[in-house]
Coordinates of C-alpha atoms and ligand atoms in Angstrom, one line a residue:
M5 CA -148.3 -127.6 111.8
P6 CA -151.1 -127.0 109.0
D7 CA -151.8 -123.5 107.9
P8 CA -154.9 -122.2 109.3
F9 CA -156.1 -120.7 105.9
S10 CA -155.8 -124.0 104.0
T11 CA -157.8 -125.6 106.9
A12 CA -160.3 -123.0 106.5
Q13 CA -160.5 -123.6 102.7
T14 CA -160.6 -127.5 103.1
Q15 CA -163.6 -127.1 105.5
L16 CA -165.4 -124.9 103.1
D17 CA -164.6 -127.4 100.1
E18 CA -166.0 -130.3 102.1
A19 CA -169.2 -128.4 102.8
A20 CA -169.5 -127.1 99.3
V21 CA -169.6 -130.7 97.9
I22 CA -172.2 -131.9 100.1
M23 CA -174.4 -128.8 99.6
K24 CA -173.7 -128.8 95.8
L25 CA -172.5 -125.1 96.2
D26 CA -172.7 -123.0 93.0
P27 CA -168.9 -122.8 91.7
A28 CA -168.8 -119.2 91.6
A29 CA -170.1 -118.8 95.2
H30 CA -167.6 -121.2 96.1
E31 CA -164.9 -119.5 94.6
L32 CA -165.9 -116.1 96.1
L33 CA -166.0 -117.7 99.6
R34 CA -162.6 -119.3 99.2
S35 CA -160.8 -116.1 99.3
P36 CA -161.3 -112.8 101.4
M37 CA -162.9 -110.0 99.4
R38 CA -160.5 -107.3 100.6
E39 CA -157.4 -107.0 102.8
L40 CA -155.1 -104.1 103.9
H41 CA -151.4 -104.7 104.9
V42 CA -150.1 -101.7 106.9
T43 CA -146.7 -100.7 108.6
M44 CA -146.7 -98.6 111.8
P45 CA -144.0 -96.6 113.2
V46 CA -144.2 -96.4 117.0
K47 CA -142.0 -94.4 119.5
M48 CA -140.8 -96.9 122.1
D49 CA -140.2 -95.9 125.8
N50 CA -136.3 -96.0 125.1
G51 CA -136.6 -93.2 122.6
S52 CA -136.2 -95.5 119.4
T53 CA -138.8 -96.0 116.8
K54 CA -139.9 -99.5 116.1
V55 CA -141.7 -100.2 112.8
F56 CA -144.8 -102.9 113.4
R57 CA -146.8 -104.8 110.6
G58 CA -150.3 -105.5 110.7
F59 CA -153.3 -106.5 108.6
R60 CA -157.0 -106.2 108.4
V61 CA -158.8 -108.9 106.3
Q62 CA -162.5 -108.5 105.3
H63 CA -163.6 -111.8 104.2
N64 CA -167.3 -111.5 103.3
D65 CA -169.9 -108.7 104.1
A66 CA -172.9 -110.2 101.9
R67 CA -174.9 -110.5 105.2
G68 CA -173.8 -107.1 106.7
P69 CA -170.7 -105.2 107.8
N70 CA -167.5 -107.3 108.4
K71 CA -167.0 -108.2 112.1
G72 CA -164.1 -109.7 114.0
G73 CA -161.5 -109.2 116.5
I74 CA -158.0 -107.8 116.5
R75 CA -155.1 -110.0 117.6
F76 CA -151.7 -108.7 119.0
H77 CA -149.4 -111.7 118.6
P78 CA -145.7 -112.2 117.8
D79 CA -146.2 -115.3 115.4
E80 CA -149.2 -113.5 113.5
T81 CA -149.4 -114.1 109.9
I82 CA -151.5 -112.9 107.0
D83 CA -152.7 -116.6 106.6
T84 CA -153.8 -116.8 110.1
V85 CA -155.8 -113.7 109.9
R86 CA -157.4 -114.8 106.5
A87 CA -158.4 -118.0 108.2
L88 CA -159.9 -116.3 111.2
A89 CA -161.7 -113.7 109.0
T90 CA -163.3 -116.7 107.0
W91 CA -164.4 -118.3 110.5
M92 CA -166.0 -115.0 111.4
T93 CA -168.2 -114.9 108.3
W94 CA -169.4 -118.5 109.2
K95 CA -169.8 -117.5 112.9
T96 CA -172.1 -114.7 112.5
A97 CA -174.1 -116.4 109.8
L98 CA -174.5 -119.5 112.1
L99 CA -175.6 -117.2 115.0
D100 CA -178.0 -115.5 112.3
I101 CA -176.6 -112.0 113.2
P102 CA -176.6 -109.3 110.5
L103 CA -172.8 -109.1 110.0
G104 CA -170.1 -110.5 107.9
G105 CA -166.7 -111.6 108.8
G106 CA -163.3 -109.9 109.4
K107 CA -160.2 -110.0 111.4
G108 CA -157.1 -108.0 112.3
G109 CA -153.7 -108.8 113.4
V110 CA -150.5 -107.0 114.4
I111 CA -147.2 -108.7 114.7
C112 CA -146.0 -107.6 118.2
D113 CA -145.3 -109.1 121.6
P114 CA -147.6 -107.5 124.0
K115 CA -146.0 -109.1 127.0
T116 CA -142.7 -107.2 126.6
M117 CA -144.6 -103.8 125.9
S118 CA -145.4 -101.1 128.3
A119 CA -148.9 -99.7 128.6
G120 CA -147.7 -96.5 126.8
E121 CA -146.1 -98.6 123.9
L122 CA -149.3 -100.6 123.6
E123 CA -151.5 -97.5 123.5
R124 CA -149.4 -95.8 120.8
L125 CA -149.5 -99.0 118.8
S126 CA -153.2 -99.4 119.1
R127 CA -153.7 -95.8 118.1
A128 CA -151.2 -96.2 115.1
Y129 CA -153.1 -99.4 114.0
I130 CA -156.5 -97.5 113.9
R131 CA -155.0 -94.5 112.0
Q132 CA -153.9 -97.0 109.3
I133 CA -156.8 -99.1 109.1
G134 CA -159.6 -96.7 110.2
R135 CA -160.3 -95.8 106.5
I136 CA -161.9 -99.2 106.1
L137 CA -163.7 -99.3 109.4
G138 CA -167.0 -98.0 110.4
P139 CA -170.2 -99.1 112.3
D140 CA -171.6 -99.9 108.8
K141 CA -168.4 -101.2 107.3
D142 CA -166.3 -103.1 109.6
I143 CA -166.4 -103.3 113.4
P144 CA -163.3 -104.8 115.3
A145 CA -163.3 -106.4 118.7
P146 CA -160.7 -108.0 121.3
D147 CA -159.2 -111.2 120.5
V148 CA -155.9 -113.0 121.6
Y149 CA -153.7 -110.5 123.7
T150 CA -156.0 -107.5 123.1
T151 CA -158.0 -106.0 126.0
S152 CA -161.0 -103.6 126.6
Q153 CA -158.5 -101.0 127.4
M154 CA -157.1 -101.3 124.0
M155 CA -160.5 -101.1 122.4
A156 CA -161.1 -97.9 124.4
W157 CA -157.9 -96.3 122.9
M158 CA -158.8 -97.4 119.4
A159 CA -162.4 -96.0 119.7
D160 CA -160.9 -92.7 120.9
E161 CA -158.5 -92.6 118.1
Y162 CA -161.3 -93.4 115.5
A163 CA -163.6 -90.7 117.1
F164 CA -160.8 -88.1 116.5
M165 CA -160.4 -89.3 113.0
Q166 CA -164.0 -88.9 112.3
G167 CA -164.6 -85.6 114.5
N168 CA -167.5 -87.3 116.2
N169 CA -168.0 -90.2 118.7
E170 CA -168.9 -93.4 116.9
F171 CA -168.6 -95.8 119.8
G172 CA -170.4 -98.6 117.6
V173 CA -167.2 -98.9 115.5
I174 CA -165.5 -101.2 117.9
T175 CA -167.0 -103.6 120.4
G176 CA -165.7 -105.2 123.7
K177 CA -165.1 -101.6 125.0
P178 CA -165.1 -100.8 128.7
I179 CA -168.7 -100.5 130.2
A180 CA -167.9 -96.9 131.0
L181 CA -167.4 -96.1 127.4
G182 CA -170.3 -97.7 125.6
G183 CA -169.5 -101.4 126.4
S184 CA -172.2 -104.0 127.1
A185 CA -172.9 -105.6 130.3
G186 CA -171.9 -109.4 129.9
R187 CA -169.4 -108.9 127.0
G188 CA -166.4 -109.7 129.4
D189 CA -167.3 -113.4 129.7
A190 CA -169.6 -113.8 126.8
T191 CA -167.3 -116.1 124.9
A192 CA -167.0 -118.7 127.7
R193 CA -170.7 -118.2 128.8
G194 CA -171.8 -119.0 125.2
G195 CA -169.7 -122.1 125.3
I196 CA -171.1 -123.2 128.5
Y197 CA -174.6 -122.9 127.3
C198 CA -173.5 -125.2 124.4
V199 CA -172.1 -127.8 126.7
R200 CA -175.3 -127.8 128.8
E201 CA -177.3 -128.5 125.5
A202 CA -174.8 -131.1 124.5
A203 CA -174.9 -133.0 127.8
A204 CA -178.7 -133.0 127.6
T205 CA -178.7 -134.2 124.2
L206 CA -176.2 -136.9 125.0
G207 CA -177.8 -137.8 128.4
I208 CA -174.5 -136.9 130.3
N209 CA -174.8 -135.8 133.8
L210 CA -172.4 -132.7 134.4
T211 CA -172.8 -132.3 138.2
G212 CA -169.4 -133.3 139.8
A213 CA -168.0 -134.2 136.5
A214 CA -164.5 -133.2 135.6
A215 CA -163.4 -130.7 133.1
A216 CA -159.8 -129.6 131.8
I217 CA -158.9 -126.3 130.2
V218 CA -156.3 -125.6 127.7
G219 CA -155.4 -121.8 127.9
Y220 CA -156.2 -119.3 130.8
G221 CA -156.8 -116.0 129.1
N222 CA -160.3 -114.4 129.0
A223 CA -162.1 -117.2 127.6
G224 CA -160.3 -120.1 129.5
S225 CA -160.4 -118.4 133.0
S226 CA -164.1 -117.3 132.5
A227 CA -164.9 -121.0 131.4
H228 CA -163.3 -122.2 134.7
K229 CA -165.5 -119.9 136.8
L230 CA -168.7 -120.6 134.8
A231 CA -168.2 -124.5 134.5
V232 CA -168.2 -124.5 138.3
E233 CA -171.0 -121.9 138.8
L234 CA -173.4 -122.7 135.9
L235 CA -172.8 -126.5 135.4
G236 CA -171.7 -127.6 138.9
M237 CA -168.6 -129.2 137.3
K238 CA -165.1 -129.5 138.9
V239 CA -162.2 -128.4 137.0
V240 CA -159.3 -130.7 137.5
A241 CA -156.6 -129.1 135.1
V242 CA -155.8 -125.7 133.6
S243 CA -152.9 -124.7 131.5
D244 CA -151.5 -121.4 130.2
S245 CA -148.3 -120.8 127.9
K246 CA -146.0 -121.5 130.9
G247 CA -147.4 -124.8 132.3
C248 CA -150.3 -127.0 133.4
I249 CA -151.4 -127.6 136.8
Y250 CA -153.7 -130.5 138.1
N251 CA -155.7 -131.4 141.2
A252 CA -158.1 -134.5 141.0
D253 CA -160.5 -132.8 143.6
G254 CA -160.8 -129.6 141.5
L255 CA -159.1 -126.3 141.3
D256 CA -160.6 -123.3 143.0
Y257 CA -161.3 -120.5 140.6
D258 CA -160.6 -117.5 142.8
A259 CA -157.6 -118.9 144.2
V260 CA -156.1 -119.9 140.9
K261 CA -156.9 -116.3 139.3
T262 CA -155.4 -114.6 142.3
H263 CA -152.2 -117.0 142.0
K264 CA -151.9 -116.1 138.4
E265 CA -152.3 -112.4 138.8
Q266 CA -149.7 -112.4 141.7
T267 CA -147.1 -114.7 140.1
G268 CA -147.5 -114.1 136.5
S269 CA -148.2 -117.8 135.9
L270 CA -150.1 -120.9 137.0
N271 CA -147.0 -122.8 137.9
A272 CA -146.6 -123.9 141.6
F273 CA -150.2 -123.2 142.5
P274 CA -150.6 -124.6 146.0
G275 CA -152.1 -128.1 146.2
S276 CA -151.6 -128.6 142.5
T277 CA -149.2 -131.1 140.6
A278 CA -147.5 -130.1 137.5
I279 CA -148.5 -132.0 134.3
S280 CA -147.3 -131.7 130.7
S281 CA -149.7 -130.5 128.1
E282 CA -149.9 -134.0 126.6
E283 CA -151.0 -135.3 130.0
L284 CA -153.7 -132.8 130.2
L285 CA -155.0 -133.6 126.8
A286 CA -155.1 -137.2 127.8
L287 CA -156.9 -136.8 131.1
D288 CA -160.1 -138.8 131.8
V289 CA -162.4 -135.8 131.9
T290 CA -166.1 -135.3 130.6
V291 CA -165.4 -132.0 129.0
L292 CA -162.1 -130.6 127.5
F293 CA -162.0 -126.9 126.6
P294 CA -159.4 -125.9 124.2
A295 CA -159.2 -122.2 124.9
A296 CA -155.8 -121.2 123.6
L297 CA -154.5 -120.8 120.1
E298 CA -155.1 -122.9 116.7
S299 CA -154.0 -126.4 116.0
V300 CA -153.6 -127.9 119.4
I301 CA -155.5 -131.0 118.8
T302 CA -153.8 -132.9 115.8
E303 CA -153.9 -136.3 114.4
T304 CA -150.8 -137.1 116.5
N305 CA -152.5 -136.6 120.0
T306 CA -156.3 -137.6 119.2
S307 CA -155.6 -141.1 120.1
H308 CA -155.0 -140.3 123.7
I309 CA -158.0 -137.8 124.2
R310 CA -160.7 -139.4 126.6
A311 CA -163.0 -136.4 126.9
K312 CA -166.7 -137.0 125.9
I313 CA -167.3 -133.5 124.7
I314 CA -164.5 -131.0 123.4
A315 CA -165.9 -127.6 123.6
E316 CA -163.8 -125.4 121.4
L317 CA -163.4 -121.9 122.9
A318 CA -160.4 -121.2 120.9
N319 CA -160.6 -120.6 117.0
G320 CA -159.4 -123.4 115.1
P321 CA -158.0 -125.5 117.8
T322 CA -158.6 -129.0 115.9
T323 CA -157.0 -130.0 112.6
P324 CA -159.3 -131.5 109.8
E325 CA -157.6 -134.8 110.3
A326 CA -158.1 -134.9 113.9
D327 CA -161.7 -133.9 113.4
T328 CA -162.5 -137.1 111.4
I329 CA -160.6 -139.4 114.0
L330 CA -162.5 -137.9 116.9
Y331 CA -165.8 -138.1 115.1
N332 CA -165.3 -141.8 114.1
K333 CA -164.3 -142.6 117.8
G334 CA -167.5 -140.8 119.1
T335 CA -166.1 -137.7 120.7
Y336 CA -168.8 -135.0 120.6
I337 CA -167.0 -131.8 119.4
I338 CA -168.7 -128.5 119.9
P339 CA -167.1 -126.6 117.0
D340 CA -165.5 -123.1 117.4
L341 CA -168.0 -121.4 115.0
L342 CA -170.7 -122.4 117.6
C343 CA -168.9 -122.7 120.7
N344 CA -167.1 -119.4 120.9
A345 CA -169.7 -117.5 119.3
G346 CA -171.1 -115.9 122.4
G347 CA -168.5 -113.2 122.1
V348 CA -169.4 -111.9 118.8
T349 CA -173.0 -112.3 119.6
V350 CA -172.7 -110.0 122.7
S351 CA -170.6 -107.7 120.5
Y352 CA -173.5 -107.4 118.2
F353 CA -175.9 -106.7 121.2
E354 CA -173.2 -104.0 122.1
M355 CA -173.6 -102.4 118.6
V356 CA -177.3 -102.4 118.7
Q357 CA -177.2 -100.8 122.2
N358 CA -174.7 -98.2 120.9
A359 CA -176.9 -97.4 118.0
Y360 CA -179.9 -96.6 120.0
G361 CA -178.1 -95.2 123.0
Y362 CA -179.9 -97.4 125.5
Y363 CA -178.3 -100.0 127.6
W364 CA -179.6 -103.4 128.9
E365 CA -179.2 -105.0 132.3
E366 CA -176.9 -108.0 132.4
E367 CA -179.7 -110.4 132.9
E368 CA -181.3 -109.2 129.6
V369 CA -178.0 -109.8 127.9
H370 CA -177.6 -113.4 129.3
K371 CA -181.2 -114.2 128.3
R372 CA -180.8 -113.0 124.8
L373 CA -177.3 -114.7 124.4
E374 CA -178.8 -118.1 125.7
K375 CA -181.6 -117.9 123.2
K376 CA -179.4 -117.3 120.4
M377 CA -176.7 -120.1 121.5
K378 CA -179.5 -122.7 122.0
S379 CA -180.9 -122.1 118.5
A380 CA -177.6 -122.3 116.8
F381 CA -176.7 -125.6 118.8
Q382 CA -180.0 -127.1 117.5
S383 CA -179.4 -126.2 113.9
V384 CA -176.1 -127.7 114.0
H385 CA -177.1 -130.8 115.8
K386 CA -180.0 -131.3 113.5
T387 CA -177.8 -130.8 110.4
A388 CA -175.1 -133.2 111.6
Q389 CA -177.8 -135.8 111.9
Q390 CA -179.4 -135.0 108.6
Y391 CA -176.3 -135.3 106.6
K392 CA -174.5 -137.8 108.9
V393 CA -171.4 -135.6 109.2
H394 CA -169.4 -134.2 112.1
N395 CA -170.6 -131.0 113.9
R396 CA -168.1 -128.7 112.3
L397 CA -169.0 -129.7 108.8
A398 CA -172.7 -129.3 109.9
A399 CA -172.0 -125.8 111.1
H400 CA -170.3 -125.0 107.8
I401 CA -173.4 -126.3 105.9
V402 CA -175.7 -124.1 107.8
A403 CA -173.4 -120.9 107.7
V404 CA -172.2 -121.2 103.9
G405 CA -176.0 -121.8 103.0
R406 CA -177.0 -118.5 104.6
V407 CA -174.0 -116.5 103.1
A408 CA -174.6 -118.0 99.7
E409 CA -178.4 -117.1 99.9
A410 CA -177.4 -113.5 100.7
M411 CA -175.0 -113.3 97.9
K412 CA -177.5 -114.8 95.6
L413 CA -180.1 -112.2 96.6
R414 CA -177.5 -109.5 96.1
G415 CA -177.0 -110.6 92.6
W416 CA -173.3 -111.5 93.1
Y417 CA -173.6 -114.9 91.3
Ligands
LIG22 N1 -162.6 -112.3 118.7 C1 -163.7 -112.9 118.9 C2 -164.0 -113.9 118.0 O1 -163.2 -114.7 117.6 C3 -164.9 -111.8 119.0 C4 -165.3 -111.2 117.8 C5 -166.2 -110.0 118.0 O2 -166.7 -109.7 119.1 O3 -166.4 -109.3 117.0 O4 -165.3 -114.5 117.8

């Protein structure tokens, strides 16, 4: 599997050539500006002390404070976090929100930890990285296997460190603690708005059309609900880390969600057939939503993909080789930088609401999100046509251009 950071660097390099990017700006953007590596002793329920390792990477803050989620994952590596921090810089620039890019990661397996252990680990992580955080410096948020409850513990720990409540230091908090209405499903909702734009552009009718979803965490499960509710699609297949289920007539969201909550997996959902992950990717669907981890779509499985639109709710699901193959065969990819940027966009709305202590209705959040997503979609689509490149490269050209302009104005090169 390709290392995500070299993928991120390759994507930048390709954009840099087309844009004739200044060599110093290019070099600055190839590496994170700052990173912190930490170790954290945590008391476990059995009385032992376990030492965890984690990172916080600040890729670039030319356009504003670093912003990006925190992942708790057993296979976390510094290179993955570097790649994800880089992608956050592009994402915030592409959506034109006044923030930079950052990402955090802790090597742990949250599925095997108790709530108490997770709380102690969340607090320990903030005690270690808190010195480089702040509403004007770096603002974390949820990501893979981190939840709004963990954001609440982290915000609380930071408040104690500072001696005052600074809720704007973390986003994705519960609504009762300064979270924003509409943040819960914002990643999926932003992606759904993009699918609607893409279908209109391509002249595809989505009503009754089939979709498949890889990954059933926050983004994947919300995409299931919203693809049905907002687009009138039928979701014929979904998967999680334990298996894939299929029903040609469509899977009912509420029933699947309840089944997963009760049994801990999607497997054996009544009325569904078990299929392999390769079979899921090869289904004849209109939209495929990769909503799990990196590098799921590679050069070895692209030839089987029949979806007309790939809507990347995960970060980095497609390798650069797969990108080129899919572009040449006419698959329309809505790249991660655009497709999943609804999350960070509503995170930004959350920071704004925290800063002025006044909270918006959910409809207001949806309206503002839709406007942001549509305008980013149009700039990617137009740039792709202008330069005759695939959408991911177009998204990089737009984003890198904006970050380079800010660095130039600041006198960094
Ligand atoms: N973790 C999400 C992402 O990858 C959201 C980041 C944020 O809200 O800051 O975009």
